[in-house]
XYZ file of C-alpha atoms in Angstrom:
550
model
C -1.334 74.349 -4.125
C -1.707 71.280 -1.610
C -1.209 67.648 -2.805
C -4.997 67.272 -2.035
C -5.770 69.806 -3.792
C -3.625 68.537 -7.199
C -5.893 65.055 -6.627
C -7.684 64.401 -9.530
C -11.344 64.097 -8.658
C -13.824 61.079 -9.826
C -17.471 61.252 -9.620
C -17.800 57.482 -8.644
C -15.799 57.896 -5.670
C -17.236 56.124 -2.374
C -17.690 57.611 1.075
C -18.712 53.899 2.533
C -22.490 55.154 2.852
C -23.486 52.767 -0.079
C -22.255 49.838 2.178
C -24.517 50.865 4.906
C -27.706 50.282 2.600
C -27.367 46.846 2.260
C -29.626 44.043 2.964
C -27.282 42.421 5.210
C -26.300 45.723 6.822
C -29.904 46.448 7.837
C -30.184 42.816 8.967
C -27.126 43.260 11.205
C -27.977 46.581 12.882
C -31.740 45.027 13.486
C -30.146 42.052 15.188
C -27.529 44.038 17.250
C -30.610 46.665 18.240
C -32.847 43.344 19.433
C -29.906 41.777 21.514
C -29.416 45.273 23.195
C -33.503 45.827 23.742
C -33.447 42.601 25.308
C -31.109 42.971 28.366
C -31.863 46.783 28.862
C -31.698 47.170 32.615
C -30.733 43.989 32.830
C -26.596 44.597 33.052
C -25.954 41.278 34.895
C -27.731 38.771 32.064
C -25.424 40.784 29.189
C -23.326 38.055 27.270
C -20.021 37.112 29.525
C -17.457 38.037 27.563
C -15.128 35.225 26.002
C -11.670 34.929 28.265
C -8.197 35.092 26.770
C -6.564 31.849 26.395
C -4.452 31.324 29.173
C -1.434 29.252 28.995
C -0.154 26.297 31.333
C 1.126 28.029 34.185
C 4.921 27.859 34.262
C 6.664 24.759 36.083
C 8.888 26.172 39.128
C 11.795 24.427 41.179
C 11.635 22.724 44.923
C 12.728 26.500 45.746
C 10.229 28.153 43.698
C 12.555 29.508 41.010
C 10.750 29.373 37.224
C 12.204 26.546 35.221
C 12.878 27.489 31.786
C 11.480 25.422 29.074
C 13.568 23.950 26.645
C 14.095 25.021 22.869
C 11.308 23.304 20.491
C 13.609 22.115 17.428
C 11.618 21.639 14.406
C 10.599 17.855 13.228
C 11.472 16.994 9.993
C 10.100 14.334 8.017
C 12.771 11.509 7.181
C 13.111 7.723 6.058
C 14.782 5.773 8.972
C 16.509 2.288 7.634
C 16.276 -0.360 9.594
C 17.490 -3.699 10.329
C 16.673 -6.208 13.141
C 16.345 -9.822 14.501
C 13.412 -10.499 15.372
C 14.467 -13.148 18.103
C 12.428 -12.149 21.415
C 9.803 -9.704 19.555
C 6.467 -10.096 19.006
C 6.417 -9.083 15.884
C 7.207 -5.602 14.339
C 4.265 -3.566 14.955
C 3.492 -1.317 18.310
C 1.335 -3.987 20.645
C 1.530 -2.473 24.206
C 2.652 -4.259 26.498
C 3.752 -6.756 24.389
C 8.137 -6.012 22.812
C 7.800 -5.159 19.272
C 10.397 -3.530 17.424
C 8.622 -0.441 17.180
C 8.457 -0.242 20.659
C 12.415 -0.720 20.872
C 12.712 2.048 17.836
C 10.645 4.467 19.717
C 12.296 4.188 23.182
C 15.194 5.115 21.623
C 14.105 8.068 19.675
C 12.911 9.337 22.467
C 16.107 8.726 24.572
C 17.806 9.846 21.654
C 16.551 13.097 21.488
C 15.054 12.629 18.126
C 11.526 13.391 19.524
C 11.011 15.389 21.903
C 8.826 14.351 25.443
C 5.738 16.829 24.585
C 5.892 13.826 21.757
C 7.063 11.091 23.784
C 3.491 9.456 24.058
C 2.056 8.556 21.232
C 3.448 7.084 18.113
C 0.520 9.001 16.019
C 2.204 12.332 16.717
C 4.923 11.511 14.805
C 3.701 10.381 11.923
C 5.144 7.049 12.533
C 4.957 3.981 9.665
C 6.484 0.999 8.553
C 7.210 -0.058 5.137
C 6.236 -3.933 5.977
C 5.068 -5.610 8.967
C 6.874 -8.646 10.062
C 5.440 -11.624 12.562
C 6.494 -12.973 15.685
C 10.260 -13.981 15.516
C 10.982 -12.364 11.312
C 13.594 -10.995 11.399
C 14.869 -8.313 8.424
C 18.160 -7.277 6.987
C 16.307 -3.697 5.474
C 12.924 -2.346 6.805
C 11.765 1.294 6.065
C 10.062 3.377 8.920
C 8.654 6.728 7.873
C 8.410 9.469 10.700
C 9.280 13.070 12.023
C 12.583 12.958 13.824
C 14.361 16.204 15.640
C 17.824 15.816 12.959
C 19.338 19.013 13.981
C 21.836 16.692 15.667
C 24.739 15.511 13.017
C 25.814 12.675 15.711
C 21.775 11.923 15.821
C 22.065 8.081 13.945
C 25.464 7.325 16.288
C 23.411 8.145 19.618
C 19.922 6.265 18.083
C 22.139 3.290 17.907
C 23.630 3.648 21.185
C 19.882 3.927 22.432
C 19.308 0.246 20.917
C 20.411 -3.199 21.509
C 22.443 -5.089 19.207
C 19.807 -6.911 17.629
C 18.485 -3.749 15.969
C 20.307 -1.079 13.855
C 19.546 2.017 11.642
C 21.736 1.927 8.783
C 20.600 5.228 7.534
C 17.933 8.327 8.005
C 17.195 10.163 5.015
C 15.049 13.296 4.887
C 11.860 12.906 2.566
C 9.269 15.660 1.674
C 6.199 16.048 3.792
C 3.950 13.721 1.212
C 6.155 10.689 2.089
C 4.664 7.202 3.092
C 7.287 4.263 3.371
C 3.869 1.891 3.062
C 2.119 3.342 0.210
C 5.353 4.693 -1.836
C 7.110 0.617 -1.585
C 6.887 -0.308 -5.176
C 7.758 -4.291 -4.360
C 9.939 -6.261 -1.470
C 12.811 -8.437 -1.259
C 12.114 -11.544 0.986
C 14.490 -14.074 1.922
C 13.889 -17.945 2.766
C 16.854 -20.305 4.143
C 15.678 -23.798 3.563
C 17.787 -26.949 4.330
C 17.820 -28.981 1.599
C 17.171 -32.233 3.447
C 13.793 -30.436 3.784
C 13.532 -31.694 -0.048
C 14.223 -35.217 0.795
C 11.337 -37.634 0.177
C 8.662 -39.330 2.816
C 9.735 -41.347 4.822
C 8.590 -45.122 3.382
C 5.485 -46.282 5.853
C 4.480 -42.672 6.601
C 0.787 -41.661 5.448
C 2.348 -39.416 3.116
C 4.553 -42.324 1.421
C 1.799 -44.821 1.392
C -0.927 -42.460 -0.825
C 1.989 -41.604 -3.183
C 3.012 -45.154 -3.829
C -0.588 -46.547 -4.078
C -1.649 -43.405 -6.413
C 1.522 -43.958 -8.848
C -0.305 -48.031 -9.162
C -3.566 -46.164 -10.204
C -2.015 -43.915 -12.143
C 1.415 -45.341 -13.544
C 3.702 -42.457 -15.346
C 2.433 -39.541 -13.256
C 5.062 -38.608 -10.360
C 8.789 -38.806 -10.722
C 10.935 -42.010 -9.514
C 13.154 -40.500 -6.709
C 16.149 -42.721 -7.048
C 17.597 -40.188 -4.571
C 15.234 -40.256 -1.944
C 15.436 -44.242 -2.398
C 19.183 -44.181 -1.748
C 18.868 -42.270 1.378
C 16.254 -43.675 3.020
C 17.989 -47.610 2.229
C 21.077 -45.882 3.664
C 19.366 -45.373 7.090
C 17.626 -48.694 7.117
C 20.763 -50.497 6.884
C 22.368 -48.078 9.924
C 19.343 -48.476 11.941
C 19.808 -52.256 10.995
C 23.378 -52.274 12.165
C 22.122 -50.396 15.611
C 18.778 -51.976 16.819
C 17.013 -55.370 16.402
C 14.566 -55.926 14.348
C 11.757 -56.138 17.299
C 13.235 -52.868 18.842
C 12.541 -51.399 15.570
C 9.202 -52.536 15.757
C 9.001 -51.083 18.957
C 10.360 -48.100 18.209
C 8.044 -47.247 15.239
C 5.391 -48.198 17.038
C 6.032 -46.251 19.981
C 3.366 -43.268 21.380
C 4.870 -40.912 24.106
C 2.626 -41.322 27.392
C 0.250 -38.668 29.247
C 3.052 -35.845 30.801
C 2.458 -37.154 33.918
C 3.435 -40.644 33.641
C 5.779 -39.556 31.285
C 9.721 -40.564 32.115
C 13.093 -39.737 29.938
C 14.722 -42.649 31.841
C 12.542 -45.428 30.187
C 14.444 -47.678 28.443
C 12.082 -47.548 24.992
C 12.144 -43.743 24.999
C 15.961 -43.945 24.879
C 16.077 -46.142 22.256
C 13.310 -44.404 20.462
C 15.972 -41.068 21.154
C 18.729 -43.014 19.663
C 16.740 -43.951 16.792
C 16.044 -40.225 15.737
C 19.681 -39.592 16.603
C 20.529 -41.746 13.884
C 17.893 -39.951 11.309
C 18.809 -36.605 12.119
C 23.040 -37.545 12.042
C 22.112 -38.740 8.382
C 19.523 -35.938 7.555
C 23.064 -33.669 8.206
C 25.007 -35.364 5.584
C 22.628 -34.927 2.476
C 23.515 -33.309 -0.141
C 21.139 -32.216 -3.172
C 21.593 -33.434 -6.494
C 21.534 -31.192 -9.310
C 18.482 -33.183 -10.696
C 16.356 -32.254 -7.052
C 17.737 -28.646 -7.135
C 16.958 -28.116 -11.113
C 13.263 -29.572 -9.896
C 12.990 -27.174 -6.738
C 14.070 -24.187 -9.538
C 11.538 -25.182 -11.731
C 8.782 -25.485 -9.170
C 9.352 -21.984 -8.099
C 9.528 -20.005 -11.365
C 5.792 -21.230 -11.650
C 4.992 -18.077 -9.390
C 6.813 -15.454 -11.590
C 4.479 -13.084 -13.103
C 0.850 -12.421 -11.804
C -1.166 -15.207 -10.519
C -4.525 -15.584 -8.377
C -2.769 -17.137 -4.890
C -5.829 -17.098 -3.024
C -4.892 -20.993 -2.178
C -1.505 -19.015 -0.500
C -3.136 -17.331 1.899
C -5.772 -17.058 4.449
C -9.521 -15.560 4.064
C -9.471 -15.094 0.616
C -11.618 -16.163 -2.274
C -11.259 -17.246 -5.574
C -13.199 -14.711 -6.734
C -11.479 -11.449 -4.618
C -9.756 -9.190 -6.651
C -6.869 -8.395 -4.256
C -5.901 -12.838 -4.282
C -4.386 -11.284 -7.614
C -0.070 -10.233 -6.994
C 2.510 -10.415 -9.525
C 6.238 -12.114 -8.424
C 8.855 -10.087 -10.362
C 11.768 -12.294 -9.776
C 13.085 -15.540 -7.851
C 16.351 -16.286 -7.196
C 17.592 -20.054 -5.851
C 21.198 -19.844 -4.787
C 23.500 -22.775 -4.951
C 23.995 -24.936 -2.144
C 26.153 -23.709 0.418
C 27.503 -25.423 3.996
C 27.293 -23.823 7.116
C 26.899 -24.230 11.329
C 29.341 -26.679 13.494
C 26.633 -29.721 12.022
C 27.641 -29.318 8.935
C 23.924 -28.785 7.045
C 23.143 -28.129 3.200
C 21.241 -25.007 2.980
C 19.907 -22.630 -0.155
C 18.644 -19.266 -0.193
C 15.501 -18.496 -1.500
C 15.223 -14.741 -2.918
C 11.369 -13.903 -3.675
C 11.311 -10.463 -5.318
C 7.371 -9.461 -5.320
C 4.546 -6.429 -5.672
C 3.152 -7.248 -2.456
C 2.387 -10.021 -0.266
C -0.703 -11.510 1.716
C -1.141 -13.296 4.956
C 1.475 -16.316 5.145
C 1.656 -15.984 1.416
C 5.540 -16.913 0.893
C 5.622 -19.671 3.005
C 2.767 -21.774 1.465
C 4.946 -20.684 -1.511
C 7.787 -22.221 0.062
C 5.802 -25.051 1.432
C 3.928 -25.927 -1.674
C 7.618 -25.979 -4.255
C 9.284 -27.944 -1.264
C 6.533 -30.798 -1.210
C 6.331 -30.635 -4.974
C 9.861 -31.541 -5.345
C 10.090 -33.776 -2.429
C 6.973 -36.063 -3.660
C 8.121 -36.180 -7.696
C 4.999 -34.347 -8.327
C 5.094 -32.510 -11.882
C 5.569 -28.752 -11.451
C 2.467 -27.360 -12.961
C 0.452 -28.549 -9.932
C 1.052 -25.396 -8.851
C -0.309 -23.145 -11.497
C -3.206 -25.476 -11.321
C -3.336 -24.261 -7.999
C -4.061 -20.819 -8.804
C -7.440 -22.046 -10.095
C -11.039 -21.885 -8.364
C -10.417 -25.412 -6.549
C -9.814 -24.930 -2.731
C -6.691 -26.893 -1.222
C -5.127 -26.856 1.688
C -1.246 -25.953 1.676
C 0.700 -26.163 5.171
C 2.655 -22.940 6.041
C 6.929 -23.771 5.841
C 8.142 -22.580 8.924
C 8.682 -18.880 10.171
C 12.246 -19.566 10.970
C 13.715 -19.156 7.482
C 11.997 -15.976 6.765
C 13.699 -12.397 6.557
C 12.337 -9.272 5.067
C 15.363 -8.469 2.686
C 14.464 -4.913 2.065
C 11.386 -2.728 0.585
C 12.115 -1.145 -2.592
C 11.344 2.489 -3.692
C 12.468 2.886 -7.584
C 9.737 4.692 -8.739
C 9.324 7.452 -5.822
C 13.295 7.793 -6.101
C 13.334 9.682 -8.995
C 10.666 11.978 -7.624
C 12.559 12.295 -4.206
C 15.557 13.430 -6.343
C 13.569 15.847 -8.032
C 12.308 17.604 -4.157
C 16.287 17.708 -3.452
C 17.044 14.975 -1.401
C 18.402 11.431 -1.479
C 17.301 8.437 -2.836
C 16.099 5.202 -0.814
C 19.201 2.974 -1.527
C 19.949 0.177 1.148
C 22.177 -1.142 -1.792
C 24.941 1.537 0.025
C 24.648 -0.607 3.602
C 24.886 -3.595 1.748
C 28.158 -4.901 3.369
C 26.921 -3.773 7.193
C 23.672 -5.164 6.501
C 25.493 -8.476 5.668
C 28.468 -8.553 8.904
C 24.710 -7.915 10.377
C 22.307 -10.763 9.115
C 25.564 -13.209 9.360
C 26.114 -12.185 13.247
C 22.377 -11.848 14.616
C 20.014 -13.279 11.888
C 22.051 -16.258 10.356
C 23.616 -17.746 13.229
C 20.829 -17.973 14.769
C 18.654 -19.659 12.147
C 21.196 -22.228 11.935
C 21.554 -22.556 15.592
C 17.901 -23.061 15.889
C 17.340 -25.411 13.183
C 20.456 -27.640 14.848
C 18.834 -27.515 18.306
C 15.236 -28.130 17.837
C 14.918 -29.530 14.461
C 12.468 -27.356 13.340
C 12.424 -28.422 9.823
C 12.742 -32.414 10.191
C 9.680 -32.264 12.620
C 8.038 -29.811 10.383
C 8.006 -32.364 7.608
C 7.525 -35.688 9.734
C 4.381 -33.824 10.397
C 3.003 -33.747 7.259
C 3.886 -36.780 6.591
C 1.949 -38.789 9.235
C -0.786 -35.545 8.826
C -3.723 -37.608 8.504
C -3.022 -40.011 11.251
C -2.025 -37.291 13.316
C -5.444 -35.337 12.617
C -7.686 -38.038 11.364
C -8.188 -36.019 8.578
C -9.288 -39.052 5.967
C -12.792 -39.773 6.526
C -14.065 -43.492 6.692
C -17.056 -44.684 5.035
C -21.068 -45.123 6.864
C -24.058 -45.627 5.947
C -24.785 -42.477 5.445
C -21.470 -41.239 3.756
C -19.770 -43.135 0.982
C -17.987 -42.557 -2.237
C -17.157 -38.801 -2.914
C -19.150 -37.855 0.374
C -16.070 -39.574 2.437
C -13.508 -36.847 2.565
C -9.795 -37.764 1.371
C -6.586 -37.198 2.091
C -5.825 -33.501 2.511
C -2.868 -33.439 0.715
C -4.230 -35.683 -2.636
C -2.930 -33.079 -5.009
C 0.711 -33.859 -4.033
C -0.140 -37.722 -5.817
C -0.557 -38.813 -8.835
C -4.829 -38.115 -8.387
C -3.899 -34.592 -8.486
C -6.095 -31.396 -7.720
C -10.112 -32.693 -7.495
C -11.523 -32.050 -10.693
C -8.578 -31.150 -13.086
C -6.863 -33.140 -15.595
C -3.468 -33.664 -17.051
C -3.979 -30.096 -19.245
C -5.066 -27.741 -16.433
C -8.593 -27.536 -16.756
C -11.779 -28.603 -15.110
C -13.006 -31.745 -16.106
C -16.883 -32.111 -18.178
C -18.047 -33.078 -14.250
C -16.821 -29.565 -13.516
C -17.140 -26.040 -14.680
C -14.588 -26.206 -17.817
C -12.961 -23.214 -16.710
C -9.089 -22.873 -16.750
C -7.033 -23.499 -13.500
C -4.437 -21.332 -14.143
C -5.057 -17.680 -13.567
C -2.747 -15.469 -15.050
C -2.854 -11.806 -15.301
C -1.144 -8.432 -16.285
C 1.204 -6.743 -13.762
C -1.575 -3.855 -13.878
C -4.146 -6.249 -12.130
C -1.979 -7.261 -9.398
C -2.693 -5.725 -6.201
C -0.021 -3.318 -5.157
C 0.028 -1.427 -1.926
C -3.034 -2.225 0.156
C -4.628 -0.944 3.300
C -2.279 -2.313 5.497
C 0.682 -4.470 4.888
C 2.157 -8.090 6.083
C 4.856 -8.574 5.339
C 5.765 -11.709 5.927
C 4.050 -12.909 8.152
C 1.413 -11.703 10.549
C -1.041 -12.816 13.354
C -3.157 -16.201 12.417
C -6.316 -14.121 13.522
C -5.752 -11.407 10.708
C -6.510 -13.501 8.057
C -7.220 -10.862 5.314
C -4.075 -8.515 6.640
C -2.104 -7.911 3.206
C 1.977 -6.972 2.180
C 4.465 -9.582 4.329
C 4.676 -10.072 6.867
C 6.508 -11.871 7.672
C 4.369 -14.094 7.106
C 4.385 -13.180 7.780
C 4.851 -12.398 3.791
């Protein structure tokens, strides 16, 4: 007996016929039969046929001989840690045709054979991302850039580097799973400010600055601290500039204003002593060193940003009100004064340890603790700062700013779980220092040295309103609180418009608390796109640190 025949047999067996009575069936046989009625006889108006997709012809030699095309190597998705000065650069992100270090990265990945040329055009293709975006001239010991790299290549991180200039190196590139984003996985970052700490020396006496300080602590006796320090110094100088110029060159020197360019001459006998004058300051300026007493203040002033606060007075384009002003400061480190440079300066190192950062954010941070302590104002100006009152804080300059390195501790644990490494720059720690020291550092110092960045920074704000002619004068039709004051009256002993000795809005105002502090759950984390430090003036609501901007 055949196998078919052994078959057991089932009476609800199906020939297909109950497929063919269908609805749809009948539907698809009347519209086939329609389609066929209406071109009968009419073979040249049937439906061209679709054509084959036909590949890009072959590329041939000069003598006509088919090249063959290379092998495509799979992309893989890694972490590529970065460091870089950012000396020359506009900036960290891809600006065509303006140098960014993305730009430099890319060239050489390309170069590198890490992406391939079908890939070579476009930074999208790649999946390509930064961690944080730094401004014009940040540099940063760490910096995270997600992407797809060709890794096949063991020697692949040797030949990057040869691909680059000094000024930027990868320390590392670690493979990630497919999910990765350096941006959105960052937990917090590490930022680093180098302040000299004759930044932290007083106004100088007969500056704008100095005059609404003295006059406020006469209206209000008992407020602001008596600098005994800054006293000293600036006594120290008048007696050397005493021992150097007359007293009507002095005059003549303090009262001196630098001609249009064009009649402008560097021979001119009051120029040169004017040039000689700030000789003198800066020489001195070189020699301070900080008290204990100044550096315990400075400490003090900038543990008042620890834990989460509303900075919307920090940044740019934000409100009182906005949710994402919120960001919580995990930790701040002030080192000890240290030394440094053939001029012999007094520096400290600022470590800001923070969720995220908005536009500019850490240096009005830096800005705000350095005038605080410079001007003997009490420290909790600054927390009343975080209330709805709108001041103005000056941005510290970019110079001192490095991105010290995003951190990743809660995705680690996940990207040890997937099988691969965790995001540790901790393990390039003493590269990523020979680096900072040889082509961040040095030049920070050499900088300051040369152009004085922070003593003109500072004279600045001291003669601000004169400068500006920012304090308004009194008319007929504006007088009393209608005349607009000194822009930087919360740095005397008048304070913050509005707020009294305890923090909170006066009975004339809206009784509501100055200081804004929140839980670490309400502080804005990651956001739509990052700054690290410190970014472009025009992006005023660009958040995450730039470099500063951060």
């Amino acid at each position: 007996m055949s196998e078919q025949e052994l078959r057991p047999a089932y009476d609800d067996e199906s020939n297909g016929d109950e497929l063919k009575r269908g609805s749809i069936y009948k539907q698809t046989r009347a519209r086939k039969a329609d389609i066929a009625g209406s071109f009968e006889g009419k073979k040249d108006e049937w439906p061209v046929e679709k054509k084959q997709r036909v590949g890009k012809p072959a590329e041939v030699d000069a003598e006509g001989n088919v090249v063959p095309k290379p092998v495509r190597l799979p992309k893989r998705k890694v972490a590529v840690m970065v460091g870089y000065c950012g000396t020359g650069y506009c900036g960290m992100q891809y600006n065509p045709p303006n140098p960014t270090i993305e730009a430099t990265l890319f060239k050489a990945f390309c170069d590198s054979g890490a992406i391939s040329q079908d890939n070579a055009n476009d930074l999208k293709k790649n999946g390509f991302m930064r961690a944080a975006r730094t401004d014009k001239g940040v540099h940063a010991g760490g910096n995270l850039i997600s992407v797809k790299l060709i890794i096949e290549d063991p020697t692949i991180k040797q030949k990057i580097n040869e691909c680059l200039p000094e000024g930027i190196r990868v320390w590392d590139i670690n493979r990630v799973n497919k999910a990765f984003d350096c941006r959105k996985m960052c937990s917090s970052r590490w930022y680093e400010y180098l302040l000299p700490t004759y930044s932290l020396i007083g106004p100088k006496p007969g500056s704008i600055l100095y005059n609404d300080i003295e006059q406020s602590k006469k209206d209000l006796p008992g407020v602001l601290d008596e600098d005994t320090e800054s006293q000293q110094f600036w006594a120290e100088f008048e007696k050397l500039s005493g021992e150097t110029f007359s007293d009507d060159e002095i005059k003549q020197i303090r009262a001196y204003t630098p001609p249009p360019k064009e009649e402008f001459s560097d021979s001119e006998e009051l120029y040169l002593k004017v040039k000689q004058y700030k000789q003198l300051e800066n020489k001195l300026r070189r020699k301070y060193r900080i008290s204990k007493e100044k550096l315990t203040k400075f400490r003090s002033a900038m543990k008042q940003y620890i834990n989460a606060h509303n900075f919307h007075n920090f940044t740019l384009g934000k409100d009182f009100k906005d949710p994402s002003a919120i960001r919580f400061m995990k930790e701040i480190k002030v080192s000890e004064p240290f030394v440094i440079g053939d001029a012999q300066t007094e520096w400290v190192s600022i470590k800001i340890h923070g969720q995220s950062f908005m536009l500019h954010q850490i240096r009005k941070m830096i800005s705000m603790a350095t005038l605080i302590t410079r001007c003997g104002t009490p420290v909790e100006r600054i927390s009343q700062a975080y209330g709805p009152q709108k001041i103005n804080i000056p941005k510290a300059p970019a110079l001192g700013l490095l991105l010290e390195s995003p951190v990743y501790e809660g995705y680690n644990s996940r990207l040890e779980k997937f099988g691969y490494d965790p995001i540790d720059f901790s393990k390039y720690q003493n590269e990523i220092d020979a680096f900072k020291m040889k082509h961040i550092y040095d030049k920070i110092y050499k900088e300051e040295v040369d152009d004085n960045v922070f003593n003109a920074f500072f004279t600045y704000i001291d003669s601000f309103n004169k400068v500006t002619g920012a304090v308004g004068e009194e008319n007929e039709t504006k007088k009393g609180n209608n005349v607009q004051k000194s822009i930087f009256e919360f740095l005397t002993a008048h304070g913050i418009p509005g707020i009294d000795s305890d923090g909170v809005k006066s009975e004339k105002g809206d009784l509501k608390e100055a200081t804004n502090t929140a839980s670490p759950s309400t502080a804005t984390g990651a956001t739509s796109q990052e700054n690290s430090g410190e970014a472009p003036a025009e992006a005023a609501a660009v958040d995450n640190a730039t470099v500063e901007g951060a």
